[in-house]
Coordinates of C-alpha atoms and ligand atoms in Angstrom, one line a residue:
M1 CA -8.6 -10.3 15.4
N2 CA -7.4 -8.2 18.3
S3 CA -10.0 -6.1 19.9
R4 CA -7.7 -3.1 20.4
R5 CA -6.9 -0.9 17.3
P6 CA -3.3 -1.3 16.1
A7 CA -0.9 1.3 17.7
L8 CA -0.3 3.2 14.6
D9 CA -2.1 4.1 11.4
V10 CA 0.9 3.7 9.2
A11 CA 4.4 2.4 9.5
V12 CA 6.8 3.4 6.9
A13 CA 9.9 0.9 6.4
G14 CA 12.6 3.0 4.7
G15 CA 13.4 6.5 5.0
G16 CA 15.1 7.2 1.7
M17 CA 13.9 10.2 -0.2
V18 CA 10.6 8.8 -1.3
G19 CA 9.7 6.6 2.1
A20 CA 10.4 10.0 4.0
A21 CA 8.1 12.3 1.6
C22 CA 5.5 9.4 2.1
A23 CA 5.8 9.6 6.0
L24 CA 5.6 13.3 6.0
A25 CA 2.6 13.4 3.2
L26 CA 0.4 11.0 5.5
A27 CA 1.2 12.7 8.8
R28 CA 0.0 16.0 7.0
R29 CA -3.2 14.2 6.5
G30 CA -3.8 13.2 9.8
F31 CA -2.5 9.8 10.0
S32 CA -0.1 8.5 13.1
V33 CA 2.9 7.6 11.1
A34 CA 6.3 5.7 12.4
L35 CA 9.1 5.9 10.0
L36 CA 11.7 3.1 10.6
E37 CA 15.2 3.8 8.8
A38 CA 18.3 1.5 8.9
G39 CA 20.6 4.5 9.3
E40 CA 20.1 8.5 9.6
P41 CA 20.6 10.4 6.5
P42 CA 24.0 12.3 6.5
P43 CA 23.5 16.1 7.0
W44 CA 23.7 18.3 4.1
R45 CA 25.9 21.5 4.8
A46 CA 26.0 24.5 2.7
G47 CA 29.9 25.1 2.7
E48 CA 30.4 21.6 1.4
P49 CA 31.2 20.5 -2.1
E50 CA 27.9 19.1 -4.0
D51 CA 27.3 15.7 -3.4
L52 CA 28.1 13.1 -6.3
R53 CA 24.5 11.8 -6.2
V54 CA 22.4 14.1 -8.0
I55 CA 19.0 13.9 -9.5
A56 CA 16.9 15.6 -12.3
L57 CA 13.7 16.2 -10.2
A58 CA 10.5 17.1 -12.4
P59 CA 8.0 19.7 -11.7
S60 CA 5.7 17.2 -10.3
S61 CA 8.2 16.3 -7.5
A62 CA 9.0 19.8 -6.7
R63 CA 5.1 20.4 -6.6
L64 CA 5.0 17.5 -3.9
L65 CA 8.0 18.8 -2.0
D66 CA 6.1 22.2 -2.0
E67 CA 3.0 20.7 -0.4
L68 CA 5.0 18.9 2.1
G69 CA 6.7 22.1 3.2
A70 CA 10.1 21.0 2.0
W71 CA 10.6 22.7 -1.5
R72 CA 11.3 26.3 -0.1
A73 CA 14.3 25.3 2.0
I74 CA 15.4 22.9 -1.0
A75 CA 15.5 25.9 -3.5
A76 CA 17.0 28.3 -0.8
A77 CA 19.9 25.6 -0.3
R78 CA 21.2 24.7 -3.6
I79 CA 19.5 23.8 -6.8
S80 CA 20.3 24.0 -10.5
P81 CA 17.2 24.7 -12.8
Y82 CA 17.7 23.3 -16.1
R83 CA 16.0 25.2 -18.8
R84 CA 17.0 23.1 -22.1
M85 CA 17.4 19.3 -23.0
C86 CA 19.6 18.4 -25.8
V87 CA 19.7 14.5 -26.7
W88 CA 21.9 13.3 -29.5
D89 CA 22.9 9.9 -31.1
A90 CA 26.6 9.5 -32.0
A91 CA 25.9 6.9 -34.6
S92 CA 23.2 8.9 -36.9
G93 CA 24.0 12.4 -35.4
A94 CA 20.4 13.1 -35.0
E95 CA 19.5 15.6 -32.3
L96 CA 16.2 16.1 -30.2
G97 CA 16.0 19.3 -28.4
F98 CA 13.3 20.5 -25.9
D99 CA 13.3 24.1 -24.6
A100 CA 11.2 25.0 -21.6
A101 CA 10.7 28.6 -23.1
R102 CA 9.0 27.1 -26.0
D103 CA 6.1 25.8 -23.6
G104 CA 6.1 29.0 -21.9
R105 CA 7.8 27.4 -18.8
A106 CA 10.8 29.0 -16.9
Q107 CA 12.5 25.5 -16.4
L108 CA 12.2 21.7 -17.4
G109 CA 13.2 20.8 -13.9
W110 CA 15.7 21.1 -11.4
I111 CA 19.3 19.3 -10.8
V112 CA 19.4 18.6 -6.9
E113 CA 21.5 16.6 -4.6
N114 CA 19.9 13.4 -3.0
K115 CA 21.4 14.2 0.2
L116 CA 20.0 17.7 0.3
V117 CA 16.3 16.3 -0.3
A118 CA 16.3 13.4 1.8
W119 CA 18.2 15.5 4.8
T120 CA 15.5 18.5 4.5
L121 CA 12.5 15.8 4.6
W122 CA 14.2 14.1 7.4
R123 CA 14.3 17.1 9.4
A124 CA 10.9 18.2 8.6
L125 CA 9.5 14.7 10.0
E126 CA 9.5 15.3 13.8
A127 CA 7.6 18.8 13.4
A128 CA 4.9 17.1 11.3
G129 CA 4.6 14.5 14.3
V130 CA 6.2 11.2 12.7
R131 CA 7.8 9.2 15.0
R132 CA 11.2 8.4 13.7
V133 CA 12.6 5.1 14.6
C134 CA 16.4 5.2 14.0
P135 CA 18.6 3.2 13.7
A136 CA 15.9 0.6 13.0
Q137 CA 16.5 -2.2 10.5
V138 CA 13.1 -3.9 10.1
E139 CA 14.0 -7.6 9.8
S140 CA 10.5 -9.1 9.8
F141 CA 7.0 -8.4 10.0
E142 CA 3.5 -10.5 10.2
Q143 CA 0.1 -9.7 9.1
R144 CA -2.5 -10.5 11.7
G145 CA -6.0 -9.6 11.0
D146 CA -6.5 -5.7 10.9
R147 CA -2.8 -4.9 11.4
V148 CA 0.8 -5.7 10.5
V149 CA 3.4 -6.5 13.4
L150 CA 6.8 -5.2 12.8
E151 CA 10.1 -6.4 14.6
P152 CA 12.4 -3.2 13.9
G153 CA 15.7 -4.6 15.0
E154 CA 16.7 -4.8 18.5
G155 CA 13.5 -5.9 20.9
G156 CA 10.1 -4.9 20.9
S157 CA 7.4 -4.9 18.3
M158 CA 5.1 -2.4 16.7
S159 CA 1.8 -2.6 15.4
A160 CA 0.3 -0.3 12.4
A161 CA -3.0 -0.7 10.4
L162 CA -0.7 -0.4 7.1
L163 CA 2.9 -1.1 6.3
V164 CA 4.5 1.1 3.5
I165 CA 7.5 -0.7 2.1
A166 CA 10.1 1.9 0.9
D167 CA 13.4 -0.1 1.5
G168 CA 14.7 0.4 -2.2
A169 CA 15.5 -1.6 -4.9
G170 CA 16.9 -4.7 -3.2
S171 CA 13.9 -4.6 -1.0
R172 CA 13.7 -7.7 1.6
L173 CA 10.5 -6.7 2.9
R174 CA 9.1 -6.9 -0.5
E175 CA 10.2 -10.4 -0.7
Q176 CA 8.9 -11.2 2.8
A177 CA 5.6 -9.6 1.5
G178 CA 5.7 -12.5 -1.0
I179 CA 5.8 -10.2 -4.0
V180 CA 8.2 -11.0 -6.9
V181 CA 9.7 -8.6 -9.5
R182 CA 10.1 -9.0 -13.2
G183 CA 12.7 -7.1 -15.2
R184 CA 16.3 -7.8 -16.3
D185 CA 20.2 -6.6 -15.2
Y186 CA 21.5 -4.6 -17.9
R187 CA 24.8 -5.4 -16.7
Q188 CA 25.6 -2.0 -16.9
R189 CA 26.9 0.5 -14.2
A190 CA 26.3 3.9 -14.0
V191 CA 29.6 6.0 -13.4
V192 CA 29.1 9.3 -11.8
A193 CA 31.5 12.5 -11.1
H194 CA 31.5 16.2 -11.2
V195 CA 33.4 17.8 -13.7
A196 CA 34.4 21.4 -14.8
T197 CA 34.4 22.0 -18.6
E198 CA 35.7 24.5 -20.8
R199 CA 32.5 25.7 -22.0
A200 CA 29.3 26.5 -19.8
H201 CA 26.8 24.3 -19.3
E202 CA 24.3 26.8 -20.4
Q203 CA 21.6 25.5 -17.8
T204 CA 21.2 22.5 -20.3
A205 CA 20.9 18.8 -19.7
W206 CA 22.8 17.2 -22.3
Q207 CA 22.9 13.3 -23.3
R208 CA 24.7 11.7 -26.0
F209 CA 24.0 8.1 -26.9
T210 CA 27.4 6.3 -27.6
R211 CA 28.0 2.7 -28.9
E212 CA 28.8 2.0 -25.2
G213 CA 25.9 3.6 -23.8
P214 CA 24.5 7.2 -22.8
I215 CA 26.6 9.8 -21.2
A216 CA 24.6 12.7 -19.7
L217 CA 26.1 16.0 -18.5
L218 CA 23.6 17.7 -16.0
P219 CA 24.0 21.4 -15.1
L220 CA 25.0 21.9 -11.3
A221 CA 24.2 25.1 -9.3
E222 CA 28.1 26.1 -9.3
G223 CA 28.9 26.0 -12.8
R224 CA 30.2 22.1 -12.8
S225 CA 28.4 19.3 -14.7
S226 CA 27.2 16.2 -13.3
I227 CA 28.4 13.2 -15.5
V228 CA 26.2 10.0 -15.4
W229 CA 27.8 7.7 -17.9
S230 CA 26.1 4.1 -18.2
L231 CA 28.7 1.6 -19.5
P232 CA 29.0 -2.2 -19.7
E233 CA 30.2 -3.8 -16.4
T234 CA 33.7 -4.3 -17.7
R235 CA 34.1 -1.2 -19.6
A236 CA 32.8 0.6 -16.3
R237 CA 35.5 -0.9 -14.3
E238 CA 38.2 0.2 -16.8
V239 CA 36.8 3.6 -16.6
L240 CA 36.5 3.5 -12.8
A241 CA 40.5 2.6 -12.7
L242 CA 41.4 5.8 -14.9
D243 CA 43.3 8.4 -13.3
D244 CA 41.7 12.1 -13.2
A245 CA 43.6 13.1 -16.4
A246 CA 42.6 10.1 -18.4
F247 CA 39.1 9.9 -17.1
S248 CA 38.6 13.6 -18.0
E249 CA 39.8 12.9 -21.6
A250 CA 37.6 9.7 -21.9
A251 CA 34.5 11.9 -20.7
G252 CA 35.3 14.5 -23.0
L253 CA 35.5 12.4 -26.0
A254 CA 32.5 10.2 -25.0
S255 CA 30.2 13.4 -24.9
D256 CA 31.8 14.9 -28.3
F257 CA 33.7 17.5 -26.5
R258 CA 29.9 19.2 -26.6
L259 CA 31.2 21.4 -23.6
G260 CA 34.6 21.4 -24.5
R261 CA 37.5 19.4 -22.7
V262 CA 36.9 18.3 -19.1
V263 CA 39.4 20.4 -17.4
D264 CA 38.9 19.0 -13.6
T265 CA 37.0 15.9 -12.2
T266 CA 36.0 14.8 -8.6
P267 CA 36.6 11.3 -7.5
R268 CA 34.3 8.7 -9.2
A269 CA 31.4 6.3 -8.0
S270 CA 29.4 3.9 -9.7
F271 CA 25.8 2.2 -9.4
P272 CA 24.6 -1.2 -10.9
L273 CA 21.7 -0.7 -13.1
R274 CA 18.9 -2.8 -13.4
L275 CA 14.9 -2.8 -14.5
Q276 CA 12.7 -4.0 -12.1
V277 CA 8.9 -3.9 -11.6
A278 CA 6.9 -5.6 -8.9
E279 CA 4.1 -7.8 -10.2
T280 CA 2.0 -6.2 -7.7
F281 CA 2.1 -3.2 -5.2
V282 CA 0.0 -4.5 -2.6
A283 CA -0.2 -7.7 -0.6
G284 CA -2.8 -7.6 2.3
R285 CA -2.0 -4.7 4.5
C286 CA 1.4 -3.9 2.6
V287 CA 2.1 -1.6 -0.1
L288 CA 5.2 -0.9 -2.3
I289 CA 6.5 2.6 -3.3
G290 CA 9.6 4.0 -4.8
D291 CA 12.5 1.6 -6.0
A292 CA 11.1 -1.1 -4.1
A293 CA 8.4 -1.3 -6.4
H294 CA 10.0 -0.3 -9.6
A295 CA 13.5 0.5 -10.4
V296 CA 14.5 2.2 -13.9
H297 CA 17.3 3.0 -16.1
P298 CA 18.9 6.5 -15.1
L299 CA 18.6 7.6 -19.0
A300 CA 15.2 9.4 -18.2
G301 CA 16.0 10.5 -14.9
Q302 CA 12.9 9.5 -13.6
G303 CA 13.3 6.7 -11.0
A304 CA 12.8 9.3 -7.8
N305 CA 10.2 11.1 -10.0
L306 CA 8.2 8.0 -10.2
G307 CA 8.5 7.3 -6.4
L308 CA 7.1 10.5 -5.5
R309 CA 4.2 10.1 -7.9
D310 CA 3.7 6.9 -6.1
V311 CA 3.4 9.0 -2.6
A312 CA 1.4 11.8 -4.2
E313 CA -1.2 8.7 -5.3
L314 CA -1.1 6.8 -2.1
A315 CA -1.7 10.0 0.1
S316 CA -4.4 11.0 -2.2
V317 CA -6.3 7.8 -2.1
L318 CA -5.7 6.8 1.7
G319 CA -6.5 10.7 2.7
A320 CA -9.8 10.6 0.5
T321 CA -10.8 7.4 2.3
R322 CA -10.3 8.4 5.7
A323 CA -12.4 11.7 5.0
A324 CA -15.2 9.3 4.2
A325 CA -14.5 7.7 7.7
C326 CA -13.9 4.1 5.9
D327 CA -10.9 1.6 6.5
F328 CA -8.3 3.3 4.8
A329 CA -6.1 0.1 4.5
A330 CA -8.9 -1.9 3.3
P331 CA -7.9 -4.3 0.1
H332 CA -10.2 -2.3 -2.1
V333 CA -8.6 1.0 -1.3
L334 CA -5.0 -0.4 -1.4
Q335 CA -5.9 -1.8 -4.7
R336 CA -7.1 1.6 -6.1
Y337 CA -3.5 2.7 -5.4
A338 CA -2.0 -0.2 -6.7
R339 CA -3.6 -0.6 -10.1
R340 CA -3.2 3.3 -10.9
R341 CA 0.6 3.3 -9.8
R342 CA 1.6 -0.1 -11.3
S343 CA 0.1 0.6 -14.8
A344 CA 1.8 4.0 -14.9
G345 CA 5.1 2.9 -13.5
T346 CA 5.1 -0.3 -15.6
L347 CA 4.6 1.7 -18.8
D348 CA 7.3 4.1 -17.9
A349 CA 9.7 1.6 -17.1
H350 CA 9.2 -0.3 -20.1
A351 CA 9.3 2.8 -22.3
F352 CA 12.8 3.6 -20.7
D353 CA 13.9 0.1 -21.4
A354 CA 12.6 0.4 -24.8
I355 CA 14.7 3.6 -25.5
E356 CA 17.7 1.5 -23.8
R357 CA 17.1 -1.1 -26.4
M358 CA 16.7 1.1 -29.3
F359 CA 20.1 2.8 -28.7
A360 CA 21.8 -0.3 -27.6
A361 CA 21.1 -1.8 -31.4
Q362 CA 24.1 -0.6 -33.4
T363 CA 23.8 -1.9 -36.9
Q364 CA 23.7 0.6 -39.7
A365 CA 20.2 0.0 -40.6
W366 CA 19.0 0.5 -36.9
A367 CA 21.1 3.8 -36.7
A368 CA 19.6 5.2 -39.8
L369 CA 16.0 4.4 -38.6
R370 CA 16.7 5.8 -35.2
G371 CA 18.0 9.1 -36.7
L372 CA 14.9 9.2 -39.0
G373 CA 12.7 8.8 -35.8
M374 CA 14.5 11.2 -34.0
R375 CA 14.6 13.9 -36.5
A376 CA 10.7 13.5 -37.0
V377 CA 10.1 13.6 -33.4
D378 CA 12.0 16.8 -33.2
A379 CA 10.5 18.4 -36.0
I380 CA 6.6 17.7 -34.7
E381 CA 6.4 20.4 -31.9
P382 CA 3.0 19.0 -30.4
L383 CA 4.5 15.7 -30.0
K384 CA 7.8 17.1 -28.2
G385 CA 5.3 19.1 -26.1
L386 CA 3.3 16.0 -25.1
L387 CA 6.8 14.1 -24.2
A388 CA 7.7 17.4 -22.1
V389 CA 4.5 17.2 -20.2
H390 CA 4.7 13.6 -19.4
A391 CA 8.1 14.0 -18.3
A392 CA 7.3 17.0 -16.0
G393 CA 4.7 14.6 -14.3
G394 CA 1.6 15.9 -16.1
N395 CA -0.7 13.9 -18.0
Ligands
FAD401 C1 23.2 6.9 -11.5 C2 21.7 7.2 -11.0 C3 21.3 8.3 -11.4 C4 19.7 8.8 -11.1 N1 19.3 9.9 -11.7 C5 17.9 10.0 -11.3 C6 17.5 11.4 -12.0 O1 17.9 12.2 -12.4 N2 16.1 11.7 -11.5 C7 15.3 10.7 -10.7 O2 14.2 10.8 -10.5 N3 15.8 9.6 -10.3 C8 17.3 9.2 -10.6 N4 17.6 8.2 -10.3 C9 16.9 7.2 -9.3 C10 16.7 7.4 -7.9 O3 18.0 7.8 -7.3 C11 16.1 6.6 -7.4 O4 14.8 6.2 -7.9 C12 15.6 6.7 -5.6 O5 16.6 7.3 -4.8 C13 14.9 6.0 -4.8 O6 14.6 6.3 -3.9 P1 13.8 5.3 -2.6 O7 13.6 6.3 -1.4 O8 12.7 4.6 -3.5 O9 15.1 4.1 -2.2 P2 16.4 4.3 -1.6 O10 16.9 5.5 -1.9 O11 17.2 3.0 -1.9 O12 16.1 4.3 0.0 C14 15.7 3.0 0.5 C15 16.0 3.4 2.2 O13 15.4 2.4 3.0 C16 16.6 2.0 4.1 N5 16.3 0.4 4.3 C17 16.6 -0.2 3.5 N6 16.4 -1.4 4.3 C18 15.7 -1.3 5.4 C19 15.1 -2.3 6.4 N7 15.0 -3.4 6.4 N8 14.7 -1.3 7.4 C20 14.5 0.0 7.5 N9 15.3 0.7 6.5 C21 15.7 0.2 5.4 C22 18.0 2.1 3.3 O14 18.9 2.7 4.5 C23 17.3 3.5 2.6 O15 17.4 4.9 3.4 C24 19.3 7.5 -10.2 C25 19.7 6.6 -10.0 C26 21.1 6.2 -10.2 C27 21.7 4.9 -9.7

């Protein structure tokens, strides 16, 4: 073992939304932190149109971002609260509705541009004392006794007592840590676009489950809706090849014209979808967070929220250990984080997968059963309340 202490307490590899939030949370708890990111996030500018990538942020995520001193700037820039959620099944016609007012809340969550969150966090890092190393593609690392030694690209090395791996779903560093993932490729792509519709979105997140997959219309700040349309790969490619008029017609049809016709659309983009949960979230002095630990279907709008819950848990576990003057990267400490977050993340990931499978089944008997189930859940207010609390990041 090297007699000198590692240069840093924590190195975070990957400065997406989750990695940046983690670096900030740990720096605010007094750890010396470096964030290594392959490419600087593009700046968010007020005058520019809303970015195609948006996420539904749960109250638990807003709370964390608030603790990190980032929420006020995000909220002041451009967010759209959604107050209701309406989910319905094309086959059975059954509907499930959630209303924040019914639980005495102002909103269920917020639709926010990924770019805005990433940019706000990125800017806050320096003031919090985080050493930003960018561009830095971490190619390899080695665990040596009380430290992890990193090679952040061109020349030089860096040592830290703990490496937080936050390099996303396709994580190469997770692989290097010897951690395998389980899951399945959905063989679907999520097609995204922002659209203007005949009717107002009423600050409601709409989602229709069709034979081909779910289509969501999420309310944006400036009156448009963000479409997230999950489709089998070949069908997604067909939809991506449509011109604006044909895409608008197809999206209107798929959403059952719930907001009337689609009258205008942005260009489209698409993302591959997979279910993936790491077998363990810890290996020696390395921990996984965010999509590197778990990637989920977007139908529940929870991927980033799960990642931010990893951050809250890791910061709390490490912070408490540090306060007790113990080795914060000792295996039993990291295991505490890993146990809690892996069981919660696995449960959620498989619950979303079960929903995907349930709606993918298209026999009449299944559709009838699904309709019955949805109507029953919709009628039981306490059960709906529990589901809403869970989605919001409560217990
Ligand atoms: C269509 C769609 C809709 C979604 N909707 C929602 C939603 O409504 N709500 C929600 O909560 N979630 C949603 N998600 C999921 C959410 O987008 C992700 O869970 C979240 O962005 C993951 O963030 P991350 O920081 O873990 O990973 P990423 O965003 O993938 O960030 C990883 C970062 O690591 C960097 N990196 C990679 N390799 C290296 C390396 N070797 N060295 C240094 N840096 C590296 C990359 O440059 C990148 O910046 C959605 C996803 C999709 C596809």
